Amino acid sequence: MARYVQDFAEGNKDQKDLLGGKGANLAEMTRLGLPVPPGFTITTEACRHFMATGEVPPELRVEVTMALRRMEDALDRRLGDYREPLLVSVRSGAKFSMPGMMDTVLNIGLNDASVQGLVEWSGDERFALDSYRRLIQMFAKTVFEIDGDLFAEQLDALKERQGYTSDTEMDAKDLRELVEAFKEIVRTETGRDFPQHPREQLDLAIEAVLGSWNSTRARIYRRRERIPDNLGTAVNVCSMVFGNLSADSGTGVCFTRDPATGHTGVYGDYLTNAQGEDVVAGIRNTLSLADLEKLDPASYLELRQAMRTLETHYRDLCDIEFTIERGKLWLLQTRVGKRTAAAAFRIADQLVDEHLITLDEALARVSGEQLSQLMFPQFARDAARTLLTQGMAASPGAAVGQAVLDPARAEEMAAQGIDVILVRRETNPDDLGGMVAAVGILTARGGKTSHAAVVARGMGRTCVVGADALDVDYGARVVRVGARTVTEGDVIAIDGASGEVFLGSVPVEPSPVALYLEEGLDVALERAGADDEGADLVRAVDRILTHADSVRRLRVHANADSADDARRARRLGAQGIGLCRTEHQFLGARRGYVEQVVLAEDDATREAALDALLPLQREDFTSLLRAMDGLETTIRLLDPPLHEFLPDLTELSVRVALAAQARKLAGGGEVPEDEARDVRLLAAVRHMHEANPMLGLRGVRLGLVVPGLFALQVRAIGEATAALRAEGLDPRPAIMVPLVGSVMELVLIRDEAREVLAGVSEETGVPLDLPIGVMIELPRAALTADRIAEAADFFSFGTNDLTQTTWGFSRDDVEGAFFPHYLSNGVLTISPFETLDAHGIGRLVRIAVEEGRSTKPDLPIGVCGEHGGDPESIRFFDAAGLDYVSCSPFRVPVARLEAGRAAVETTTADSR
C-alpha cells in the first residue's frame, strides 16, 4: 500500500520525484543538522491520486494525523491550542521549481480562541492579530478563491484613514478591526464563516495546494518550461516560525552567489518584522544582507556558515529562504537557484576553478538556450540616452518596447508583433501571461528575490526591479517619475545589467559573447577593454564551449545558401554545410529563366533558358565552395513547390480578362503579341495548377518531369568543383536529391547525375566522384530506408517536411490556425516544428537509421531541418546515432554546446 506522508527526518535530496524539490531539500537540510522547523511532506503520489479522482486518498487524513501528532509531541504544543498554539504552514513543492506558481498558506491553526493563546505566548497582541489577518487573507484567496484585491482594498483604506504609509505602523486596534473586516469579506463572498476548527483549516489548505497544481498560471508556466503535467506537487506541512514576531525577528531570501551576474559574494534580501511572503511578493523594498549583519551579527554569521555548507554540499548556487525568530535562525527552504545566462556560465567556470565540479559537470550546467541569450545585442555604450530612473538589476539584457501596465494588454499587443515592457508596482503569479509576452519587465517594488526577478531570470527576460521612484497609476494608465510622465504606449528602454531605465529607444550593439563567436577570443577581449564583466564572461564561455568541442561526437554543419552565409557559419564554428537550398538562388531576375524551363513548349526554348542559367549557377557554387574550401558542402537540388516559379494564377487571370475587355471596348481587332503570350501562359499555368503544391510537382519529381533541370545544376556543381581543384583548392561538394519516396526515383536521378559528372570530368581532366545522397523527408522514405540506402551515398533528414507529412500539418497554416488551441489544452506541449516529436517523427528517424545502416553500415547520416539547432532535438539526434546536425549559422554555437552536453550525458549514463 502506498505511503503518502514522510517526516522531514526520513527523506533526502534524491527523492524529488516523491517529495518534490522543496520536501527533498528540507529533508536533506534536516539530515545535515541545519536548523529546520519540524514538519512532514505529503508526497506527489497523493497529488496524482487527487488529480485522477478529485479526492484525496482515503488513507491520507490518517497519515496526516499521525505525522501531526509526532510534530506536536516533539514541540510539546498542539495545533490551534488556546494556550500555546502550534501553527503550521502548508506549501506546495513540485519536482521542478515553479516559483510563485502554486499556493501557500501560513499560520494554519489560528482562530478566535487560539489567537489569544498566541498573544499570551508571544506577549505581543499586535503580532498575534497580524498573523491572524494574514491567515484569513491567504486562506480566503487560496482555498475559497476570493479576489485578493478585496482584502488589499480594506488594508489600503484603513492605512489611508489613519495616515499610515507602511503596514508596520498599524497597531493592535487597527489589526483587530482588519481581522473583523476580513472575516466579513469571507462571509459575504462564501456564505459561511471563516473556519474556526484548526483541523478543518489544515485539510482544506492541503486540498487547495494539491489543486493549485492545475491552476491556470501553473499550467502556463509548465508549458513554457516543458514540465510534464502528470508529475503533481508535494505538500509540505511545517511548524511555523515567526519573522513578524518582534524587532529582532525577520525573514529573507539569500543566494550563495549573485544569480544575476554569477559573481561571488553575499547576496539576498531581508525584511525585519515580516513573514516570508512579504519578501517574495515584493510589496516592501528590502534590506541587504549587509544590513542584517549590522542588525543581528550572530544570526548573520550562522546564516553565512549555512550558506557555505549548502553550496559545498550541493556544489552549486543555492537559493535559501530563512526566518529569524527572536534572534534564532531557521532555514525554511533551499534549492539550486535559478540564474541568468551570464551567471550560469560564470558560476560553472568558477566552480571548476574551485575544484567543486569537473569540466564535464560545468558543461552539463549550462545550456544552448542560455548561450543564445548571451549572443543578443546590448545597449551601445556611447549612445545618447535619457535616464528616467534607476532600479535594481535583476535579469540582464537590453529591452526596448512600449510601456504597458496591464498583463492582458501586454499579451494582446505582443500577439500583434509589438514589443512591450510590462510595468507593474510588483508582479504576482497572475501576471505570468503578460510576463511571458513582454520583452522586458520593470517593477517599482521588490528586490533580487522578488517574484518578478525570479521568474524573469528563469525565462531569460530582461528585468529591473525596485525602481521606487516610479509611481505606477493603473487607473490613469501612466507612470510618473517626479515631473515626468510616461503614458502607456510610450517607448522606454531598460538595462537589466545596470538597472537603468531610459525614456525612448536606445540603440544596441553586439554583445561581448557575440563578438567572441564571430571574431575570436582576442578581438572580443580587446574590445571589452576595461570591462572586466564582459571579459570574464567571454573567457568562461570560451572555456566551456572549447570543452564541448573536445568531447562531442556530433559534427555541426550549417544551412547556408550563399558564400556570405557560409563564411559567417565557418566563423561561428561550422564544420561544413549541411544544406544549401539552391531554390533561393533562383529568386529575383533568375525566376523568369526557371519559368521558361518549366513552361517551354519546345526543346529549343528550354535549352536556351538552361544555357542562360548555367553560368549563373556555376558562379553560385564556385563562390560557395571557395568559402567552404576543405569542408563538406551538401547542395540540395531544386526543391520548391512548382507554384513558386510560376505566375500567380489569379493575377494572370485578371490580367488576361482586363486585356480582353479593353480590346473589346476598343472595337476588337487583332490580339497583340503580349496578350497572346499571356493567354498561352494562362493555359499552361492552369494546366499545372495544383490544389496542394507542397505535395505536388516538386523535389525529385520536378527533376524527373522537367528535362535538363537537375542536369543543369549537377553540371554547374561539377564545373565549379573542377575549376577550384585546378586552382589547387579542396572543394568537397555532395549532391542531395530532395523529396525521394521511392528508390527508383533516386536511381534515375543518380544515374543522370553520374553521366553529367563523367562528361564534365572528361572535358576538364579532373576526377569528379561526388557523393550523391538523399533527403529523407517522407514517411515512406524512412520506412524503406534499407532499399533507398542501396542507391544513396548518404542520408540527411529533412525534419521540417517529415513533420508536415507525418502529422498531416501544413506548417504555414496550422501554426496560426489551431496550434495556440492545441498548446493551451495540452494536445501539444510545444510545436513539433520547434522541437522534434520524439515519439512519432523520432521513431521514423530511428527506423531509417537502423534500416539504412543495415544495408550500408558506414552510411553517413545527418539532419538539416531547423531541428538541427534545437537543444532537445540535438540530444535526440546524438542518441539516435546521427553523424552531424545542420542548422542556421546563428545557431551553430548553440548546436556545438548542446552536442557536447549530449556526449557528456551519454558518458554519464553509460557509467551508471
Short mmCIF file of C-alpha atoms in Angstrom, two decimals, residues 320-744:
data_model
loop_
_atom_site.label_atom_id
_atom_site.label_comp_id
_atom_site.label_asym_id
_atom_site.label_seq_id
_atom_site.Cartn_x
_atom_site.Cartn_y
_atom_site.Cartn_z
CA ILE A 320 17.84 29.80 0.62
CA GLU A 321 14.73 31.08 2.42
CA PHE A 322 15.21 31.82 6.10
CA THR A 323 13.43 33.32 9.09
CA ILE A 324 14.87 34.77 12.28
CA GLU A 325 12.57 34.45 15.30
CA ARG A 326 13.75 36.48 18.29
CA GLY A 327 17.37 36.09 17.25
CA LYS A 328 17.10 32.38 16.35
CA LEU A 329 17.85 31.42 12.72
CA TRP A 330 15.61 28.90 10.92
CA LEU A 331 16.06 27.62 7.35
CA LEU A 332 12.75 27.12 5.55
CA GLN A 333 13.86 26.06 2.08
CA THR A 334 16.83 25.63 -0.20
CA ARG A 335 17.14 24.76 -3.85
CA VAL A 336 19.64 25.06 -6.64
CA GLY A 337 18.96 28.65 -7.62
CA LYS A 338 17.67 29.92 -10.92
CA ARG A 339 20.16 32.19 -12.62
CA THR A 340 20.67 34.31 -15.69
CA ALA A 341 22.57 33.06 -18.71
CA ALA A 342 25.66 35.08 -17.81
CA ALA A 343 25.56 33.82 -14.23
CA ALA A 344 25.22 30.22 -15.40
CA PHE A 345 28.47 30.38 -17.39
CA ARG A 346 30.38 32.36 -14.76
CA ILE A 347 29.32 30.09 -11.89
CA ALA A 348 30.14 26.92 -13.82
CA ASP A 349 33.58 28.35 -14.65
CA GLN A 350 34.21 29.43 -11.03
CA LEU A 351 33.20 26.08 -9.57
CA VAL A 352 35.69 24.34 -11.87
CA ASP A 353 38.43 26.68 -10.61
CA GLU A 354 37.35 25.98 -7.03
CA HIS A 355 37.60 22.21 -7.74
CA LEU A 356 33.98 21.63 -6.76
CA ILE A 357 32.94 20.31 -10.18
CA THR A 358 34.61 18.94 -13.30
CA LEU A 359 34.57 20.49 -16.76
CA ASP A 360 32.06 17.84 -17.83
CA GLU A 361 29.77 18.93 -15.00
CA ALA A 362 30.28 22.57 -15.91
CA LEU A 363 29.21 21.79 -19.48
CA ALA A 364 26.11 19.98 -18.21
CA ARG A 365 25.10 23.02 -16.13
CA VAL A 366 24.82 25.49 -18.99
CA SER A 367 22.51 25.26 -21.97
CA GLY A 368 22.33 26.24 -25.60
CA GLU A 369 19.37 28.49 -24.83
CA GLN A 370 21.49 30.38 -22.31
CA LEU A 371 24.30 30.75 -24.84
CA SER A 372 21.78 32.05 -27.35
CA GLN A 373 20.67 34.71 -24.86
CA LEU A 374 24.27 35.88 -24.46
CA MET A 375 24.51 36.41 -28.22
CA PHE A 376 21.73 39.02 -28.22
CA PRO A 377 22.74 42.69 -28.59
CA GLN A 378 23.22 45.07 -25.66
CA PHE A 379 22.80 48.83 -25.42
CA ALA A 380 25.55 50.75 -27.23
CA ARG A 381 27.90 52.17 -24.63
CA ASP A 382 28.40 55.52 -26.39
CA ALA A 383 24.76 56.03 -27.47
CA ALA A 384 22.84 59.11 -26.35
CA ARG A 385 20.13 58.25 -23.84
CA THR A 386 17.76 59.94 -21.39
CA LEU A 387 17.80 58.38 -17.94
CA LEU A 388 14.34 58.11 -16.40
CA THR A 389 15.22 56.34 -13.15
CA GLN A 390 17.43 53.72 -11.57
CA GLY A 391 16.28 50.40 -10.20
CA MET A 392 17.91 47.12 -9.24
CA ALA A 393 19.44 44.92 -11.96
CA ALA A 394 17.55 41.63 -11.70
CA SER A 395 17.97 39.88 -15.06
CA PRO A 396 20.39 41.20 -17.72
CA GLY A 397 19.73 42.17 -21.29
CA ALA A 398 18.68 45.21 -23.30
CA ALA A 399 14.95 45.60 -23.83
CA VAL A 400 13.15 48.32 -25.77
CA GLY A 401 9.38 48.45 -26.11
CA GLN A 402 6.13 50.22 -25.42
CA ALA A 403 5.32 50.60 -21.73
CA VAL A 404 2.24 48.53 -20.84
CA LEU A 405 0.74 48.41 -17.34
CA ASP A 406 -1.74 45.56 -17.77
CA PRO A 407 -0.62 41.93 -18.30
CA ALA A 408 -3.62 41.10 -20.51
CA ARG A 409 -2.93 44.17 -22.67
CA ALA A 410 0.71 43.08 -22.94
CA GLU A 411 -0.41 39.71 -24.30
CA GLU A 412 -2.72 41.36 -26.84
CA MET A 413 -0.05 43.74 -28.12
CA ALA A 414 2.64 41.07 -28.27
CA ALA A 415 0.29 38.91 -30.34
CA GLN A 416 0.20 41.80 -32.84
CA GLY A 417 4.01 41.76 -33.08
CA ILE A 418 4.56 44.82 -30.85
CA ASP A 419 7.47 44.74 -28.39
CA VAL A 420 6.23 45.67 -24.92
CA ILE A 421 7.76 46.24 -21.50
CA LEU A 422 5.44 45.24 -18.68
CA VAL A 423 5.48 47.89 -15.94
CA ARG A 424 3.97 46.95 -12.55
CA ARG A 425 4.17 48.09 -8.96
CA GLU A 426 5.10 44.47 -8.26
CA THR A 427 4.22 41.28 -10.07
CA ASN A 428 2.35 38.28 -8.77
CA PRO A 429 1.75 34.83 -10.25
CA ASP A 430 -1.42 36.00 -12.02
CA ASP A 431 0.73 38.31 -14.19
CA LEU A 432 2.60 35.41 -15.77
CA GLY A 433 0.91 35.62 -19.20
CA GLY A 434 1.98 39.25 -19.59
CA MET A 435 5.48 38.50 -18.33
CA VAL A 436 5.88 35.77 -20.95
CA ALA A 437 4.63 38.13 -23.69
CA ALA A 438 6.84 41.08 -22.72
CA VAL A 439 10.43 41.63 -23.89
CA GLY A 440 11.23 43.17 -20.51
CA ILE A 441 9.77 43.62 -17.01
CA LEU A 442 10.01 46.73 -14.80
CA THR A 443 8.68 46.95 -11.23
CA ALA A 444 8.58 49.76 -8.70
CA ARG A 445 8.99 47.43 -5.74
CA GLY A 446 10.85 44.28 -4.81
CA GLY A 447 14.40 43.03 -4.76
CA LYS A 448 16.51 40.40 -6.47
CA THR A 449 14.47 37.64 -4.88
CA SER A 450 11.04 39.10 -5.64
CA HIS A 451 8.57 37.25 -7.85
CA ALA A 452 9.40 39.43 -10.87
CA ALA A 453 13.15 38.86 -10.54
CA VAL A 454 12.98 35.11 -10.00
CA VAL A 455 10.53 34.44 -12.83
CA ALA A 456 12.32 36.78 -15.26
CA ARG A 457 15.66 35.07 -14.66
CA GLY A 458 14.06 31.69 -15.23
CA MET A 459 12.59 32.83 -18.54
CA GLY A 460 15.65 34.77 -19.74
CA ARG A 461 13.69 38.05 -19.70
CA THR A 462 15.37 41.41 -19.12
CA CYS A 463 14.17 42.72 -15.76
CA VAL A 464 14.66 45.74 -13.49
CA VAL A 465 13.01 45.76 -10.05
CA GLY A 466 12.81 48.06 -7.06
CA ALA A 467 12.70 51.28 -9.12
CA ASP A 468 10.96 53.02 -6.23
CA ALA A 469 10.84 56.42 -7.92
CA LEU A 470 8.13 55.01 -10.20
CA ASP A 471 4.56 55.93 -9.32
CA VAL A 472 2.55 53.37 -11.28
CA ASP A 473 -1.03 54.58 -11.71
CA TYR A 474 -3.10 51.71 -13.10
CA GLY A 475 -6.28 53.78 -13.26
CA ALA A 476 -4.82 56.59 -15.36
CA ARG A 477 -2.52 54.16 -17.22
CA VAL A 478 0.52 56.33 -16.62
CA VAL A 479 3.82 56.07 -14.77
CA ARG A 480 5.09 59.19 -13.01
CA VAL A 481 8.70 59.84 -12.12
CA GLY A 482 8.95 63.20 -10.45
CA ALA A 483 7.80 65.78 -13.01
CA ARG A 484 7.95 63.29 -15.89
CA THR A 485 5.03 61.17 -17.04
CA VAL A 486 5.21 58.02 -19.17
CA THR A 487 1.87 57.19 -20.77
CA GLU A 488 1.01 53.60 -21.65
CA GLY A 489 2.24 53.08 -25.20
CA ASP A 490 5.31 55.34 -24.84
CA VAL A 491 8.61 53.67 -25.68
CA ILE A 492 11.03 53.02 -22.85
CA ALA A 493 14.25 51.01 -22.57
CA ILE A 494 15.54 49.00 -19.61
CA ASP A 495 19.04 47.71 -18.94
CA GLY A 496 18.87 44.52 -16.90
CA ALA A 497 22.63 44.60 -16.27
CA SER A 498 22.75 48.09 -14.72
CA GLY A 499 19.17 48.61 -13.53
CA GLU A 500 18.85 51.80 -15.59
CA VAL A 501 15.54 52.83 -17.16
CA PHE A 502 15.56 55.19 -20.15
CA LEU A 503 12.98 57.30 -21.97
CA GLY A 504 12.66 56.41 -25.63
CA SER A 505 14.62 53.92 -27.66
CA VAL A 506 18.34 53.25 -27.18
CA PRO A 507 20.49 51.76 -29.97
CA VAL A 508 22.13 48.39 -29.42
CA GLU A 509 25.50 46.85 -30.29
CA PRO A 510 26.85 43.29 -30.41
CA SER A 511 27.36 41.63 -27.05
CA PRO A 512 30.87 40.57 -25.95
CA VAL A 513 29.91 36.92 -26.46
CA ALA A 514 28.61 37.60 -29.99
CA LEU A 515 31.90 39.36 -30.79
CA TYR A 516 33.85 36.40 -29.42
CA LEU A 517 31.89 33.91 -31.51
CA GLU A 518 32.15 35.99 -34.69
CA GLU A 519 35.65 37.45 -34.37
CA GLY A 520 37.51 35.26 -31.90
CA LEU A 521 38.68 35.48 -28.30
CA ASP A 522 41.45 38.04 -28.80
CA VAL A 523 39.22 40.52 -30.63
CA ALA A 524 36.46 40.18 -28.03
CA LEU A 525 38.87 40.70 -25.12
CA GLU A 526 40.45 43.69 -26.83
CA ARG A 527 37.03 45.25 -27.49
CA ALA A 528 35.96 44.59 -23.89
CA GLY A 529 38.96 46.60 -22.69
CA ALA A 530 38.48 47.65 -19.10
CA ASP A 531 35.11 45.93 -18.93
CA ASP A 532 36.06 43.10 -16.60
CA GLU A 533 32.47 41.81 -16.62
CA GLY A 534 32.48 41.33 -20.39
CA ALA A 535 35.99 39.87 -20.43
CA ASP A 536 35.46 37.29 -17.70
CA LEU A 537 32.16 36.20 -19.26
CA VAL A 538 33.84 35.72 -22.65
CA ARG A 539 36.59 33.65 -21.03
CA ALA A 540 34.01 31.46 -19.27
CA VAL A 541 32.07 30.87 -22.48
CA ASP A 542 35.27 30.12 -24.39
CA ARG A 543 36.43 27.61 -21.80
CA ILE A 544 33.15 25.69 -21.71
CA LEU A 545 32.48 25.82 -25.47
CA THR A 546 36.03 24.66 -26.19
CA HIS A 547 35.45 21.72 -23.87
CA ALA A 548 32.16 20.95 -25.63
CA ASP A 549 34.02 20.81 -28.94
CA SER A 550 36.58 18.45 -27.45
CA VAL A 551 34.04 15.92 -26.16
CA ARG A 552 31.21 15.98 -28.68
CA ARG A 553 30.67 13.17 -31.16
CA LEU A 554 28.22 15.01 -33.44
CA ARG A 555 29.69 17.29 -36.08
CA VAL A 556 27.95 20.62 -36.54
CA HIS A 557 27.21 21.90 -40.04
CA ALA A 558 25.25 24.95 -41.15
CA ASN A 559 22.41 25.67 -43.52
CA ALA A 560 23.81 28.30 -45.90
CA ASP A 561 22.73 29.34 -49.39
CA SER A 562 25.40 31.90 -50.25
CA ALA A 563 29.10 32.50 -49.80
CA ASP A 564 28.40 35.22 -47.22
CA ASP A 565 26.26 32.82 -45.17
CA ALA A 566 28.94 30.15 -45.48
CA ARG A 567 31.73 32.45 -44.33
CA ARG A 568 29.71 33.52 -41.29
CA ALA A 569 28.89 29.89 -40.48
CA ARG A 570 32.55 28.99 -40.69
CA ARG A 571 33.49 31.84 -38.33
CA LEU A 572 30.89 30.55 -35.88
CA GLY A 573 32.46 27.10 -35.90
CA ALA A 574 30.57 25.18 -38.58
CA GLN A 575 32.42 22.11 -39.84
CA GLY A 576 30.62 22.05 -43.16
CA ILE A 577 27.43 22.98 -44.97
CA GLY A 578 24.64 20.50 -44.34
CA LEU A 579 22.13 22.21 -46.62
CA CYS A 580 22.47 24.67 -49.46
CA ARG A 581 18.94 25.40 -50.72
CA THR A 582 19.51 26.13 -54.39
CA GLU A 583 15.97 27.43 -54.98
CA HIS A 584 16.95 30.56 -53.05
CA GLN A 585 19.47 31.28 -55.80
CA PHE A 586 16.69 31.47 -58.39
CA LEU A 587 14.73 34.31 -56.89
CA GLY A 588 14.57 37.77 -58.45
CA ALA A 589 15.69 38.12 -62.07
CA ARG A 590 16.51 34.42 -62.47
CA ARG A 591 12.96 33.33 -61.74
CA GLY A 592 11.98 34.05 -65.34
CA TYR A 593 14.52 31.54 -66.64
CA VAL A 594 13.11 28.76 -64.47
CA GLU A 595 9.61 29.73 -65.59
CA GLN A 596 10.78 29.33 -69.20
CA VAL A 597 12.30 25.94 -68.47
CA VAL A 598 9.11 24.65 -66.83
CA LEU A 599 6.66 26.09 -69.36
CA ALA A 600 8.74 25.66 -72.53
CA GLU A 601 6.71 24.32 -75.45
CA ASP A 602 9.77 23.09 -77.34
CA ASP A 603 13.30 21.88 -76.68
CA ALA A 604 14.94 24.96 -78.19
CA THR A 605 13.22 27.34 -75.77
CA ARG A 606 14.06 25.12 -72.84
CA GLU A 607 17.71 24.73 -73.87
CA ALA A 608 18.12 28.48 -74.29
CA ALA A 609 16.85 29.10 -70.75
CA LEU A 610 19.10 26.35 -69.33
CA ASP A 611 22.11 27.76 -71.18
CA ALA A 612 21.43 31.17 -69.64
CA LEU A 613 21.19 29.68 -66.16
CA LEU A 614 24.35 27.55 -66.32
CA PRO A 615 27.00 30.28 -65.82
CA LEU A 616 24.93 31.88 -63.06
CA GLN A 617 24.64 28.60 -61.16
CA ARG A 618 28.30 27.81 -61.74
CA GLU A 619 29.29 31.12 -60.16
CA ASP A 620 26.94 30.47 -57.20
CA PHE A 621 28.59 27.15 -56.48
CA THR A 622 32.11 28.42 -57.14
CA SER A 623 31.80 31.18 -54.53
CA LEU A 624 30.11 28.84 -52.04
CA LEU A 625 32.69 26.06 -52.41
CA ARG A 626 35.55 28.55 -52.27
CA ALA A 627 34.22 29.87 -48.96
CA MET A 628 33.96 26.30 -47.61
CA ASP A 629 37.26 25.05 -49.01
CA GLY A 630 38.25 21.79 -47.36
CA LEU A 631 34.87 21.22 -45.72
CA GLU A 632 31.86 19.15 -46.74
CA THR A 633 29.25 21.16 -48.64
CA THR A 634 25.91 19.46 -49.25
CA ILE A 635 23.98 21.05 -52.11
CA ARG A 636 20.31 20.19 -52.43
CA LEU A 637 18.89 20.13 -55.93
CA LEU A 638 15.82 22.27 -56.57
CA ASP A 639 13.00 21.62 -54.12
CA PRO A 640 10.41 24.36 -54.42
CA PRO A 641 6.71 23.79 -54.82
CA LEU A 642 6.09 24.46 -58.51
CA HIS A 643 3.86 27.50 -57.89
CA GLU A 644 6.85 29.45 -56.53
CA PHE A 645 8.28 29.64 -60.07
CA LEU A 646 5.05 30.24 -61.96
CA PRO A 647 2.98 33.42 -62.29
CA ASP A 648 0.16 33.74 -59.78
CA LEU A 649 -2.94 32.15 -61.32
CA THR A 650 -5.36 34.78 -60.00
CA GLU A 651 -3.23 37.74 -61.05
CA LEU A 652 -2.63 36.27 -64.50
CA SER A 653 -6.34 35.51 -64.97
CA VAL A 654 -7.27 39.09 -64.07
CA ARG A 655 -4.63 40.50 -66.42
CA VAL A 656 -5.85 38.40 -69.35
CA ALA A 657 -9.50 39.28 -68.61
CA LEU A 658 -8.79 43.01 -68.37
CA ALA A 659 -6.77 42.96 -71.58
CA ALA A 660 -9.60 41.17 -73.43
CA GLN A 661 -12.17 43.61 -72.05
CA ALA A 662 -10.08 46.63 -73.05
CA ARG A 663 -9.60 45.30 -76.56
CA LYS A 664 -13.34 44.64 -76.85
CA LEU A 665 -14.21 48.18 -75.77
CA ALA A 666 -11.72 49.45 -78.31
CA GLY A 667 -13.63 47.71 -81.09
CA GLY A 668 -11.82 44.40 -81.19
CA GLY A 669 -9.08 43.81 -83.69
CA GLU A 670 -6.00 41.66 -83.78
CA VAL A 671 -4.72 40.23 -80.48
CA PRO A 672 -1.38 41.89 -79.52
CA GLU A 673 1.57 39.55 -79.04
CA ASP A 674 1.85 40.35 -75.31
CA GLU A 675 -1.79 39.45 -74.76
CA ALA A 676 -1.45 36.29 -76.86
CA ARG A 677 1.58 35.28 -74.81
CA ASP A 678 -0.37 35.83 -71.58
CA VAL A 679 -3.24 33.71 -72.93
CA ARG A 680 -0.84 30.85 -73.72
CA LEU A 681 0.85 31.31 -70.34
CA LEU A 682 -2.52 31.22 -68.54
CA ALA A 683 -3.43 27.96 -70.23
CA ALA A 684 -0.12 26.44 -69.18
CA VAL A 685 -0.41 27.69 -65.60
CA ARG A 686 -3.96 26.36 -65.33
CA HIS A 687 -2.73 23.01 -66.64
CA MET A 688 -0.01 22.89 -63.98
CA HIS A 689 -2.06 24.42 -61.15
CA GLU A 690 -2.03 22.25 -58.02
CA ALA A 691 -4.51 22.14 -55.17
CA ASN A 692 -1.74 21.17 -52.71
CA PRO A 693 1.61 22.33 -54.12
CA MET A 694 3.62 21.10 -51.10
CA LEU A 695 2.68 17.53 -52.06
CA GLY A 696 2.75 18.10 -55.80
CA LEU A 697 5.34 18.53 -58.54
CA ARG A 698 8.45 19.41 -56.51
CA GLY A 699 11.78 17.94 -55.50
CA VAL A 700 12.82 14.77 -57.28
CA ARG A 701 9.53 14.76 -59.19
CA LEU A 702 10.39 18.09 -60.80
CA GLY A 703 13.78 16.72 -61.81
CA LEU A 704 12.18 13.70 -63.45
CA VAL A 705 9.41 15.61 -65.24
CA VAL A 706 11.27 18.72 -66.45
CA PRO A 707 14.10 17.64 -68.77
CA GLY A 708 17.52 19.11 -68.11
CA LEU A 709 16.71 20.99 -64.88
CA PHE A 710 18.65 18.81 -62.44
CA ALA A 711 21.31 18.08 -65.07
CA LEU A 712 21.95 21.83 -65.29
CA GLN A 713 22.58 22.05 -61.54
CA VAL A 714 24.77 18.96 -61.46
CA ARG A 715 26.83 20.30 -64.37
CA ALA A 716 27.26 23.65 -62.60
CA ILE A 717 28.42 21.87 -59.42
CA GLY A 718 30.82 19.70 -61.41
CA GLU A 719 32.30 22.59 -63.37
CA ALA A 720 32.73 24.73 -60.22
CA THR A 721 34.44 21.84 -58.45
CA ALA A 722 36.76 21.11 -61.35
CA ALA A 723 37.77 24.76 -61.68
CA LEU A 724 38.56 25.11 -57.98
CA ARG A 725 40.54 21.87 -57.90
CA ALA A 726 42.51 23.12 -60.85
CA GLU A 727 43.43 26.13 -58.68
CA GLY A 728 44.76 23.76 -56.02
CA LEU A 729 41.79 24.15 -53.67
CA ASP A 730 39.91 21.31 -52.00
CA PRO A 731 36.16 21.72 -52.64
CA ARG A 732 34.06 18.89 -51.18
CA PRO A 733 30.54 19.11 -52.60
CA ALA A 734 27.88 16.46 -52.07
CA ILE A 735 24.70 16.36 -54.13
CA MET A 736 21.41 15.81 -52.29
CA VAL A 737 18.19 14.72 -54.01
CA PRO A 738 15.04 16.01 -52.26
CA LEU A 739 11.61 14.52 -51.54
CA VAL A 740 12.50 10.97 -52.55
CA GLY A 741 9.84 8.39 -51.72
CA SER A 742 10.99 5.52 -53.93
CA VAL A 743 14.43 4.10 -54.55
CA MET A 744 13.78 4.20 -58.30
#
